Coordinates of N, CA, C and O and ligand atoms in Angstrom, one line a residue:
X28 N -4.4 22.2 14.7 CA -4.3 20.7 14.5 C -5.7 20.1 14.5 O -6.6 20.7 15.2
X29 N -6.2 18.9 13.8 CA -7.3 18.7 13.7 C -7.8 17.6 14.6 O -7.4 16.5 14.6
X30 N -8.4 17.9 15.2 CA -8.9 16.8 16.4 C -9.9 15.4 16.0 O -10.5 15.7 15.0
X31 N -10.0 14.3 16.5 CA -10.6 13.5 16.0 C -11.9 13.5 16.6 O -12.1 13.7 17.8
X32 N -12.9 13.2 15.8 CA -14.1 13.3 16.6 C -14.8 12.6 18.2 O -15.9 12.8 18.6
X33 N -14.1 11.9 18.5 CA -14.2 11.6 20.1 C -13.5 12.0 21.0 O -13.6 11.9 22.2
X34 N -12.4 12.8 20.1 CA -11.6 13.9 21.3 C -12.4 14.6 22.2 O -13.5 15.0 21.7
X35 N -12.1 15.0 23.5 CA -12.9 15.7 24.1 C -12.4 17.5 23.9 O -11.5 18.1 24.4
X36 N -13.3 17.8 22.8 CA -13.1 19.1 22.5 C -13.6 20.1 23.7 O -13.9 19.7 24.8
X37 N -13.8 21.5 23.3 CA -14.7 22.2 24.4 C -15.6 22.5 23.6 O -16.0 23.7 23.7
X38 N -16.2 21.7 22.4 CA -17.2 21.5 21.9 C -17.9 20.8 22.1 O -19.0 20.9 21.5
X39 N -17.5 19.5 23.2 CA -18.7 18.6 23.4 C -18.8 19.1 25.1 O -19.1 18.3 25.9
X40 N -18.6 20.0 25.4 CA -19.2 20.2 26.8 C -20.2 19.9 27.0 O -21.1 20.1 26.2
X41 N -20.4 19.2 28.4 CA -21.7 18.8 29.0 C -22.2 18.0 28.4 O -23.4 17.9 28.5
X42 N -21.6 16.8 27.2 CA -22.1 15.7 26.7 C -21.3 14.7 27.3 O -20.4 14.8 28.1
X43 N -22.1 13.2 26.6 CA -21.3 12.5 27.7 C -20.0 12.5 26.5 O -20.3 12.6 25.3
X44 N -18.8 12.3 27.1 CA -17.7 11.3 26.3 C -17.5 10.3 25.9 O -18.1 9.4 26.5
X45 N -16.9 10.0 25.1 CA -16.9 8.6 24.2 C -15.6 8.5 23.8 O -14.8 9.3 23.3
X46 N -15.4 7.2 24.1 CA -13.7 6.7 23.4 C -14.1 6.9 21.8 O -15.0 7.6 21.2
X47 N -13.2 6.2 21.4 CA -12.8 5.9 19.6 C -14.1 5.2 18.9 O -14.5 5.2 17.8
X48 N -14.6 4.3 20.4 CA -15.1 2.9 19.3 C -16.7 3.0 19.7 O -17.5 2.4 19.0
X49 N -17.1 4.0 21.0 CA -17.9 3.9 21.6 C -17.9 3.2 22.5 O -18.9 3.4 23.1
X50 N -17.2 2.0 23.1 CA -17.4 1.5 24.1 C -17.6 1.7 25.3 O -18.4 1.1 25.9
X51 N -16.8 2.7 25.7 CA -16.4 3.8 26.9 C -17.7 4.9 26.7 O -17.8 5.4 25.6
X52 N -18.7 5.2 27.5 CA -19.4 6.2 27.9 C -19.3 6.8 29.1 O -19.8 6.2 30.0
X53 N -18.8 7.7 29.3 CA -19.0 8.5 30.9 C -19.4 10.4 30.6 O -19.4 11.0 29.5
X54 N -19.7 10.9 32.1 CA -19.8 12.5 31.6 C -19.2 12.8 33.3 O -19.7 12.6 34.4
X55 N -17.5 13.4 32.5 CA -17.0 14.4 33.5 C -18.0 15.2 34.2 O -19.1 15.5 33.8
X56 N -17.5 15.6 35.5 CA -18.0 17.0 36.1 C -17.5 18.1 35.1 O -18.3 19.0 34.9
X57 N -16.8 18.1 34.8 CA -15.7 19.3 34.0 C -14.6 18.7 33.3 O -13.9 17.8 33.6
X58 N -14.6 19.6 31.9 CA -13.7 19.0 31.0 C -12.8 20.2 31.0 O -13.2 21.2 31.4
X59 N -12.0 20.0 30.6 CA -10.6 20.9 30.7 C -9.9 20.7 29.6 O -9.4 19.7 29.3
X60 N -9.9 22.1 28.9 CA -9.0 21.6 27.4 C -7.6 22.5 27.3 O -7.3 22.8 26.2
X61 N -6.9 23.0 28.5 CA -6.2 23.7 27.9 C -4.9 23.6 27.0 O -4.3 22.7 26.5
X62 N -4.5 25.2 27.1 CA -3.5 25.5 25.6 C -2.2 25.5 25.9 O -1.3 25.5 25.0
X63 N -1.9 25.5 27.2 CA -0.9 25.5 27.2 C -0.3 25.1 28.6 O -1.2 25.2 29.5
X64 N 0.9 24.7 29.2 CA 1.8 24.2 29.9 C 1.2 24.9 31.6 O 0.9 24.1 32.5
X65 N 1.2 26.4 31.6 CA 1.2 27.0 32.8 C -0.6 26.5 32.5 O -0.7 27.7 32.1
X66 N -1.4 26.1 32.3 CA -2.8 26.4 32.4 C -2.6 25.0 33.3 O -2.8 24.9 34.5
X67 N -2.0 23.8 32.3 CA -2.0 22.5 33.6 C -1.7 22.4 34.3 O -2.2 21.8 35.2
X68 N -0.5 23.2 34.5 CA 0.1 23.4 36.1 C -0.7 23.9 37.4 O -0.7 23.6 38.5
X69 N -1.6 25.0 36.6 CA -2.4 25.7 37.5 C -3.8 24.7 37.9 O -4.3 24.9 39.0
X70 N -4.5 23.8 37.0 CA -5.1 23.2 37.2 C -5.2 21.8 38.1 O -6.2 21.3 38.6
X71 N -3.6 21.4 38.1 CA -3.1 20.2 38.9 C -3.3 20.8 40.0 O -4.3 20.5 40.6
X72 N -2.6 21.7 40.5 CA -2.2 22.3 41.7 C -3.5 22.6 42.6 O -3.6 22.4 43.8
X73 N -4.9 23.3 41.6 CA -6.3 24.1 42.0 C -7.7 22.7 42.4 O -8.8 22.8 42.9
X74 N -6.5 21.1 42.0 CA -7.6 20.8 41.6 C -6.8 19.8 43.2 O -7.6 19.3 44.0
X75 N -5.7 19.7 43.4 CA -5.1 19.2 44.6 C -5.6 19.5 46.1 O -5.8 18.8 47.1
X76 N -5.6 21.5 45.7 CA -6.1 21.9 46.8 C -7.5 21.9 47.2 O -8.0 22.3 48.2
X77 N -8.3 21.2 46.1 CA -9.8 21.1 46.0 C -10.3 19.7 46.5 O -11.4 19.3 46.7
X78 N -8.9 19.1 46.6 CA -9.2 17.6 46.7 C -10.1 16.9 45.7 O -10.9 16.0 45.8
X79 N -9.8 17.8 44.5 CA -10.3 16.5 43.1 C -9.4 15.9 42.6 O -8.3 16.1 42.8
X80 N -10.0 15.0 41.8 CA -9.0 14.5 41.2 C -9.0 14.6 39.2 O -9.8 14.4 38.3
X81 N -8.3 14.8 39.1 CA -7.8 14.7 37.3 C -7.4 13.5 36.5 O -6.7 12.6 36.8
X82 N -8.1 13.7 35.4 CA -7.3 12.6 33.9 C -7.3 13.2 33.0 O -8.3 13.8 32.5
X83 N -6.3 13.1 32.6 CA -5.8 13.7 31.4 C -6.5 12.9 30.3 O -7.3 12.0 30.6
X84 N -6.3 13.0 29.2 CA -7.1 11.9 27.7 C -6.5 12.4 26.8 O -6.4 13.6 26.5
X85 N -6.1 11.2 26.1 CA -5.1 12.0 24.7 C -6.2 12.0 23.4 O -6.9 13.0 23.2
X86 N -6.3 10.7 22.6 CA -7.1 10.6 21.4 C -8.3 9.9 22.4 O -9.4 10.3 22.1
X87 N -8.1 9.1 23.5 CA -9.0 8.1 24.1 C -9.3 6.8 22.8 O -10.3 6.4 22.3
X88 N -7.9 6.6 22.6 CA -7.9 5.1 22.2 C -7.7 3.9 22.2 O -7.7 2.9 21.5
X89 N -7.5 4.2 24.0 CA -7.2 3.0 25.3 C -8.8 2.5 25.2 O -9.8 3.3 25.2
X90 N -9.0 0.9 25.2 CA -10.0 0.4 25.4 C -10.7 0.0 26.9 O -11.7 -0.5 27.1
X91 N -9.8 0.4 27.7 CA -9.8 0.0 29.3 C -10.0 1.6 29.7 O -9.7 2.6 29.2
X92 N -10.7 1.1 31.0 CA -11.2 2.4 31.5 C -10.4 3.9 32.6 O -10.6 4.5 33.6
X93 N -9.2 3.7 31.2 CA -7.9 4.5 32.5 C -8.3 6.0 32.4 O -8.1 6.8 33.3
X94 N -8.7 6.3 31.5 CA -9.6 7.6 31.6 C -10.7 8.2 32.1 O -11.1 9.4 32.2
X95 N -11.4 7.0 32.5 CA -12.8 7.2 32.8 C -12.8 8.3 34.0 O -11.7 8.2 34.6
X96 N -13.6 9.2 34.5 CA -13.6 9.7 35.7 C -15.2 10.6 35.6 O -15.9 10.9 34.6
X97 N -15.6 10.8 37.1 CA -16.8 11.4 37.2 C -16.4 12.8 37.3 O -17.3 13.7 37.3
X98 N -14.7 13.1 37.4 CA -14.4 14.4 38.1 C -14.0 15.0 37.0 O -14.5 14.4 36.0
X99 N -13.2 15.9 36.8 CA -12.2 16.2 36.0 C -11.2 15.7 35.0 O -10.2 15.0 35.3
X100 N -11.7 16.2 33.8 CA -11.3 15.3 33.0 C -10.6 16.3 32.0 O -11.2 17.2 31.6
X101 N -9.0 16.1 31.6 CA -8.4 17.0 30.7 C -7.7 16.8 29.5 O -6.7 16.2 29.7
X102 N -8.1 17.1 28.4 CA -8.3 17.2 27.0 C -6.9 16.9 26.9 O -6.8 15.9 27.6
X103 N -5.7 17.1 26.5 CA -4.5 17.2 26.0 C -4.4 17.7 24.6 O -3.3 18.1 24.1
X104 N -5.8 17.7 23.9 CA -5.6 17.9 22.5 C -5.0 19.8 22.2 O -4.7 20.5 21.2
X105 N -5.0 19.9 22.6 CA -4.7 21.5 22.8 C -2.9 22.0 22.9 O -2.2 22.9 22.4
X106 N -2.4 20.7 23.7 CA -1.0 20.6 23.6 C -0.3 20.2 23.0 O 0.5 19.3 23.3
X107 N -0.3 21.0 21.5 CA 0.3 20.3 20.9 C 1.4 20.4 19.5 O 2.0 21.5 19.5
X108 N 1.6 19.9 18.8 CA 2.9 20.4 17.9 C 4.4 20.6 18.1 O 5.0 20.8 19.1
X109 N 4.7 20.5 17.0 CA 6.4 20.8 17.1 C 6.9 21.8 17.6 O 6.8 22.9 16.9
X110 N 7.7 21.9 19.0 CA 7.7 23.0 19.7 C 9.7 23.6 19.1 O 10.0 24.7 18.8
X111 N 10.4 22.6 19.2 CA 11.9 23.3 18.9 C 12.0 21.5 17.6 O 11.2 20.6 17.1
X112 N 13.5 21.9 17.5 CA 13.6 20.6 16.7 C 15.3 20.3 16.7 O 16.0 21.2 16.8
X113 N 15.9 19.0 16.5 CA 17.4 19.5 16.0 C 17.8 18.2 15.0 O 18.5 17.2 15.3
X114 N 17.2 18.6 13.9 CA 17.8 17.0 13.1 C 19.5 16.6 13.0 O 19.9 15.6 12.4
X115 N 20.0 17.4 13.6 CA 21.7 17.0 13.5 C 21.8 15.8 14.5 O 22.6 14.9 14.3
X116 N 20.7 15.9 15.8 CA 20.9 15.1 16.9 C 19.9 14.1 17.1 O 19.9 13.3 17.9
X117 N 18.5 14.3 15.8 CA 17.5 13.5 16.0 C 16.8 13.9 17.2 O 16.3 13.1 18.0
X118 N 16.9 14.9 17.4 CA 15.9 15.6 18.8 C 15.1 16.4 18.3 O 15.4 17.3 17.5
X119 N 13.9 16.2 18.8 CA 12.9 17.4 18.9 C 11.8 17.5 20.1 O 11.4 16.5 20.6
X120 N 11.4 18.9 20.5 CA 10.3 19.0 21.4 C 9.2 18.6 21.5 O 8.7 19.7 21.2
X121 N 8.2 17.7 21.6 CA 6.6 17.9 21.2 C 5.4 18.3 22.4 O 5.8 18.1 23.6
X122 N 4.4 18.6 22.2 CA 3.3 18.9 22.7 C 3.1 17.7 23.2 O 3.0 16.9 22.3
X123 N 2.9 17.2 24.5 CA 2.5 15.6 24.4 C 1.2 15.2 24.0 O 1.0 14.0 24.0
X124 N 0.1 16.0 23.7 CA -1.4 16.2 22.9 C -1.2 16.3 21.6 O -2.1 16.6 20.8
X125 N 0.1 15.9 21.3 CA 0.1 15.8 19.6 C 0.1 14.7 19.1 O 0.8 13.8 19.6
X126 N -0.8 14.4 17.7 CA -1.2 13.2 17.8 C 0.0 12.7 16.6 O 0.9 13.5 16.4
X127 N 0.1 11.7 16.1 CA 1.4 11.1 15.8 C 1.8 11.0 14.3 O 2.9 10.7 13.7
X128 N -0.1 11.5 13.3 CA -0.7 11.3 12.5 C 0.1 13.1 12.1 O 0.6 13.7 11.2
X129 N -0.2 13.3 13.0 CA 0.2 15.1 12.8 C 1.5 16.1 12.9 O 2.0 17.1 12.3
X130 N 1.9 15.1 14.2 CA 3.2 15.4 14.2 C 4.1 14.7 13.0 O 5.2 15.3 13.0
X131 N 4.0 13.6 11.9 CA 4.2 13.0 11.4 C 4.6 14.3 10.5 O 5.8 14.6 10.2
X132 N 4.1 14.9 10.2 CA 3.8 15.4 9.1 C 4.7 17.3 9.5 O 5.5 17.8 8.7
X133 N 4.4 17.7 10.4 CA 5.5 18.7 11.2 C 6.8 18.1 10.9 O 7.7 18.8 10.3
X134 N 7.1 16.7 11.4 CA 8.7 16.1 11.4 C 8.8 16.2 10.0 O 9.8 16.9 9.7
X135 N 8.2 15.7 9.1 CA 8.8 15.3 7.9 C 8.7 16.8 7.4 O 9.4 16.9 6.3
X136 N 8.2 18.1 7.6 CA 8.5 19.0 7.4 C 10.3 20.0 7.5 O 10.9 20.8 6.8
X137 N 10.5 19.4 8.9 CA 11.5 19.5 9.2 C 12.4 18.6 9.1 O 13.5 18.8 9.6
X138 N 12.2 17.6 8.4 CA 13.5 16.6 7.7 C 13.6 15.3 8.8 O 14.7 14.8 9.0
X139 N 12.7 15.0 9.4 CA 13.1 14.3 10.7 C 11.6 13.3 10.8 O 10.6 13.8 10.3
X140 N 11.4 12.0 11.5 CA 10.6 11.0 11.3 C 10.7 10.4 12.7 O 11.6 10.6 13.5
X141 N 9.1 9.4 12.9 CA 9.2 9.1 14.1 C 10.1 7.8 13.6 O 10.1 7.6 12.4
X142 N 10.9 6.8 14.5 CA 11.2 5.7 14.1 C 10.0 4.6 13.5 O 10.0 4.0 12.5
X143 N 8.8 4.6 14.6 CA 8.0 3.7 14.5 C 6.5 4.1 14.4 O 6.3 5.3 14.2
X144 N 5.5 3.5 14.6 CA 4.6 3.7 14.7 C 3.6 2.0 14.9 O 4.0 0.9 14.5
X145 N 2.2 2.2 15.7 CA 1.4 1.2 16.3 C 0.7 0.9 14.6 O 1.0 1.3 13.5
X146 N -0.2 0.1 15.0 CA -1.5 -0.1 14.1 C -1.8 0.9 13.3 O -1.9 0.9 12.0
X147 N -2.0 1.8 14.1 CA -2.7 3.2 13.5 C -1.8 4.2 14.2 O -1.0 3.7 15.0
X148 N -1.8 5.7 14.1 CA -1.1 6.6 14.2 C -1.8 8.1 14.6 O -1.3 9.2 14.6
X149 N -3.6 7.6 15.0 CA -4.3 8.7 15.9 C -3.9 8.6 17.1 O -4.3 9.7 17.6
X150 N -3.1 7.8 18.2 CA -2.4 8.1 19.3 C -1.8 9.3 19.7 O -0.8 9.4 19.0
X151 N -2.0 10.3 20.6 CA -1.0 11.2 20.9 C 0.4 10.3 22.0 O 0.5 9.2 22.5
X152 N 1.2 11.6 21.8 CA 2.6 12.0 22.1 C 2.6 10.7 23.6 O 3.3 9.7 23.9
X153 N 1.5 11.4 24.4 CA 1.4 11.2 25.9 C 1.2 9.9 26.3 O 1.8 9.2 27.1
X154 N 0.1 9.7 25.4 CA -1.2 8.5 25.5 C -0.3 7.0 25.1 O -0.5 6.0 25.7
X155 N 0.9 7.3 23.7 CA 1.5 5.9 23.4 C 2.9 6.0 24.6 O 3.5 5.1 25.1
X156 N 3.1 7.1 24.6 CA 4.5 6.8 25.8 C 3.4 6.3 27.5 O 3.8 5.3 28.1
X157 N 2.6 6.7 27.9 CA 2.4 6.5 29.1 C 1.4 5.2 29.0 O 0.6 5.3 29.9
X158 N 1.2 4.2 28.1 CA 0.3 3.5 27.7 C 1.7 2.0 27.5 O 1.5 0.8 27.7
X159 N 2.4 2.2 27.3 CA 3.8 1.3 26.5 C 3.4 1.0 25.0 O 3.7 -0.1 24.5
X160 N 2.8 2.0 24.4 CA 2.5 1.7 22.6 C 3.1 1.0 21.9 O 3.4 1.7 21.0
X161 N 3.6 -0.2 21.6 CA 4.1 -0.8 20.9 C 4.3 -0.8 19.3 O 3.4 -1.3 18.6
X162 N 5.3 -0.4 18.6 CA 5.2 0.2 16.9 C 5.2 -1.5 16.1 O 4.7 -2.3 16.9
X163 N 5.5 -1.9 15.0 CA 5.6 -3.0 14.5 C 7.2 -3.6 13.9 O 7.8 -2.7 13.3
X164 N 7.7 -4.5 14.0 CA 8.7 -5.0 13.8 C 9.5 -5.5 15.0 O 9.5 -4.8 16.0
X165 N 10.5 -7.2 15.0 CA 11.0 -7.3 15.5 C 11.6 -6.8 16.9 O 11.4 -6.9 18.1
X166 N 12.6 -6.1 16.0 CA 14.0 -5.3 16.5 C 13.9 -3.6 16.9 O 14.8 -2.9 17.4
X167 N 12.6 -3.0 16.4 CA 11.8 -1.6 17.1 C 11.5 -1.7 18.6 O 10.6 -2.4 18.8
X168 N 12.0 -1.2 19.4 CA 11.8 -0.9 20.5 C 10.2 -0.2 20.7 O 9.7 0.7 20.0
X169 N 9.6 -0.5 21.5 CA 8.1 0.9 21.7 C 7.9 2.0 21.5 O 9.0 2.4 21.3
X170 N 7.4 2.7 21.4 CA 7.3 4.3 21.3 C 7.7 4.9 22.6 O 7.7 6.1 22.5
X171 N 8.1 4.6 23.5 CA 8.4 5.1 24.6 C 9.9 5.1 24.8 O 10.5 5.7 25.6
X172 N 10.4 4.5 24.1 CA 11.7 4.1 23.7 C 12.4 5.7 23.5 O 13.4 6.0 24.1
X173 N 11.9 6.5 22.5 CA 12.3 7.4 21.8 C 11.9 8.5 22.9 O 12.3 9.7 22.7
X174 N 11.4 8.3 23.7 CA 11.5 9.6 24.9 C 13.0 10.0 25.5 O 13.8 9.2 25.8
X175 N 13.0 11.0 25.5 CA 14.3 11.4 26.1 C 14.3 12.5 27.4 O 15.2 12.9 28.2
X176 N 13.0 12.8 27.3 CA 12.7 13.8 28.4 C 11.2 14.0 28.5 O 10.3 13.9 27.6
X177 N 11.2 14.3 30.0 CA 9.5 15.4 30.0 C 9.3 16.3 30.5 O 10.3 16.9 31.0
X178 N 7.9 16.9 30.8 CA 7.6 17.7 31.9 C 6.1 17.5 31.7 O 5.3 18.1 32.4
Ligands
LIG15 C1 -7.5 0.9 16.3 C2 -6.4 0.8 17.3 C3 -5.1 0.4 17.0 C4 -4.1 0.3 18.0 N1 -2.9 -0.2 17.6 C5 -2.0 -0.4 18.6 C6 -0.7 -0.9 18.2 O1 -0.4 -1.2 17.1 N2 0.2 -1.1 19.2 C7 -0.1 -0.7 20.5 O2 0.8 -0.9 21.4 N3 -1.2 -0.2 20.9 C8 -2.2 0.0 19.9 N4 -3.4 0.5 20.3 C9 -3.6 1.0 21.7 C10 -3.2 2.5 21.8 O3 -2.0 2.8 21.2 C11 -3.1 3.0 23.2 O4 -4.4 2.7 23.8 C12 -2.7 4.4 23.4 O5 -2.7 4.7 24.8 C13 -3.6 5.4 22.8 O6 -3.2 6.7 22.9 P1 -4.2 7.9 23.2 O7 -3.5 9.2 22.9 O8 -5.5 7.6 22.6 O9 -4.3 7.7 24.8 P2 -5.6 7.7 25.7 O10 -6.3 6.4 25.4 O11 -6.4 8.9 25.6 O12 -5.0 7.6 27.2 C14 -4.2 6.5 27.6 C15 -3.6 6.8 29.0 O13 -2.6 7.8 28.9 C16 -3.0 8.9 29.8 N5 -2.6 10.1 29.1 C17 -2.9 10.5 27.9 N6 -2.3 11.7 27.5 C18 -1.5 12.0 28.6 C19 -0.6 13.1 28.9 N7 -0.4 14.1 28.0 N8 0.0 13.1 30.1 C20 -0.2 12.1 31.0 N9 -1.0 11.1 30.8 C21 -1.7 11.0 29.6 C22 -4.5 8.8 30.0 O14 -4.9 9.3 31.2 C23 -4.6 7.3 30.0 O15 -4.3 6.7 31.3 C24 -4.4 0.7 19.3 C25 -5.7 1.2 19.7 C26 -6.7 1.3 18.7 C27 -8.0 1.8 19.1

């Protein structure tokens, strides 16, 4: 999947980070990008018993400083894509690091669409549900609306 360029890749290690707009400047102790489910688990857990603390960052298209940290800081871009799917029930699994622009395009592969969408559509999975993302129209409920589960 293609990352946007202020994503925190593990190509910008040891630089500072930057939101979307540049507003946001900081530089983690450590960036953390992993690939998969058991890597976060083990890192929540390593970073509890270390007494640090973690933030996750999806695209970092939040203009407020809910990302910022001097400690550990973890990518989500890595988590991501259409993992199962069931268009009979309008269910599917996603990576919550998938961004909405991308997964857009997975669903409509599979016959299936988000209901909504914000302004723009570089938001990941995580970032518009744990943020209350709001799509456009009336009578559309938020993007958080359409969660049905996590982990
Ligand atoms: C140009 C532009 C247009 C926008 N348009 C709209 C709009 O139309 N409607 C609207 O409501 N908002 C809009 N926004 C705001 C945007 O939708 C939110 O800021 C959203 O949170 C961005 O998602 P993100 O993936 O960039 O999350 P981030 O900004 O990276 O993170 C947001 C929060 O979610 C947490 N987080 C991220 N991923 C995870 C995860 N996997 N697990 C747990 N926590 C996680 C982060 O720690 C942080 O606290 C817009 C923003 C921009 C810059």
């Amino acid at each position: 999947m293609p990352k946007t360029p202020w994503s925190a890749t593990s190509q910008n290690l040891g630089q500072d980070f930057h939101n979307w707009s540049g507003g946001l400047r900081f530089r983690p102790s450590r960036l953390e990008v992993p690939e998969d489910e058991e890597t976060v688990a083990a890192l929540v857990r390593a970073a509890a018993r270390q007494g640090r603390s973690i933030r996750p960052v999806g695209s970092a298209h939040s203009s407020s400083e809910i990302y910022v940290t001097d400690d550990i800081l973890v990518s989500m871009a890595d988590i991501c894509g259409l993992r199962e799917h069931d268009p009979q029930h309008h269910r599917a699994m996603v990576g919550a690091g998938s961004q909405l622009t991308e997964l857009s395009k997975e669903l409509q592969a599979a016959g299936m669409t988000l209901s909504n969408f914000g302004d723009v559509a570089t938001q990941t999975v995580g970032g518009a549900i744990g943020t209350g993302t709001h799509g456009s129209g009336r009578d559309f409920p938020n993007l958080s609306m359409m969660l049905l589960g996590g982990r």
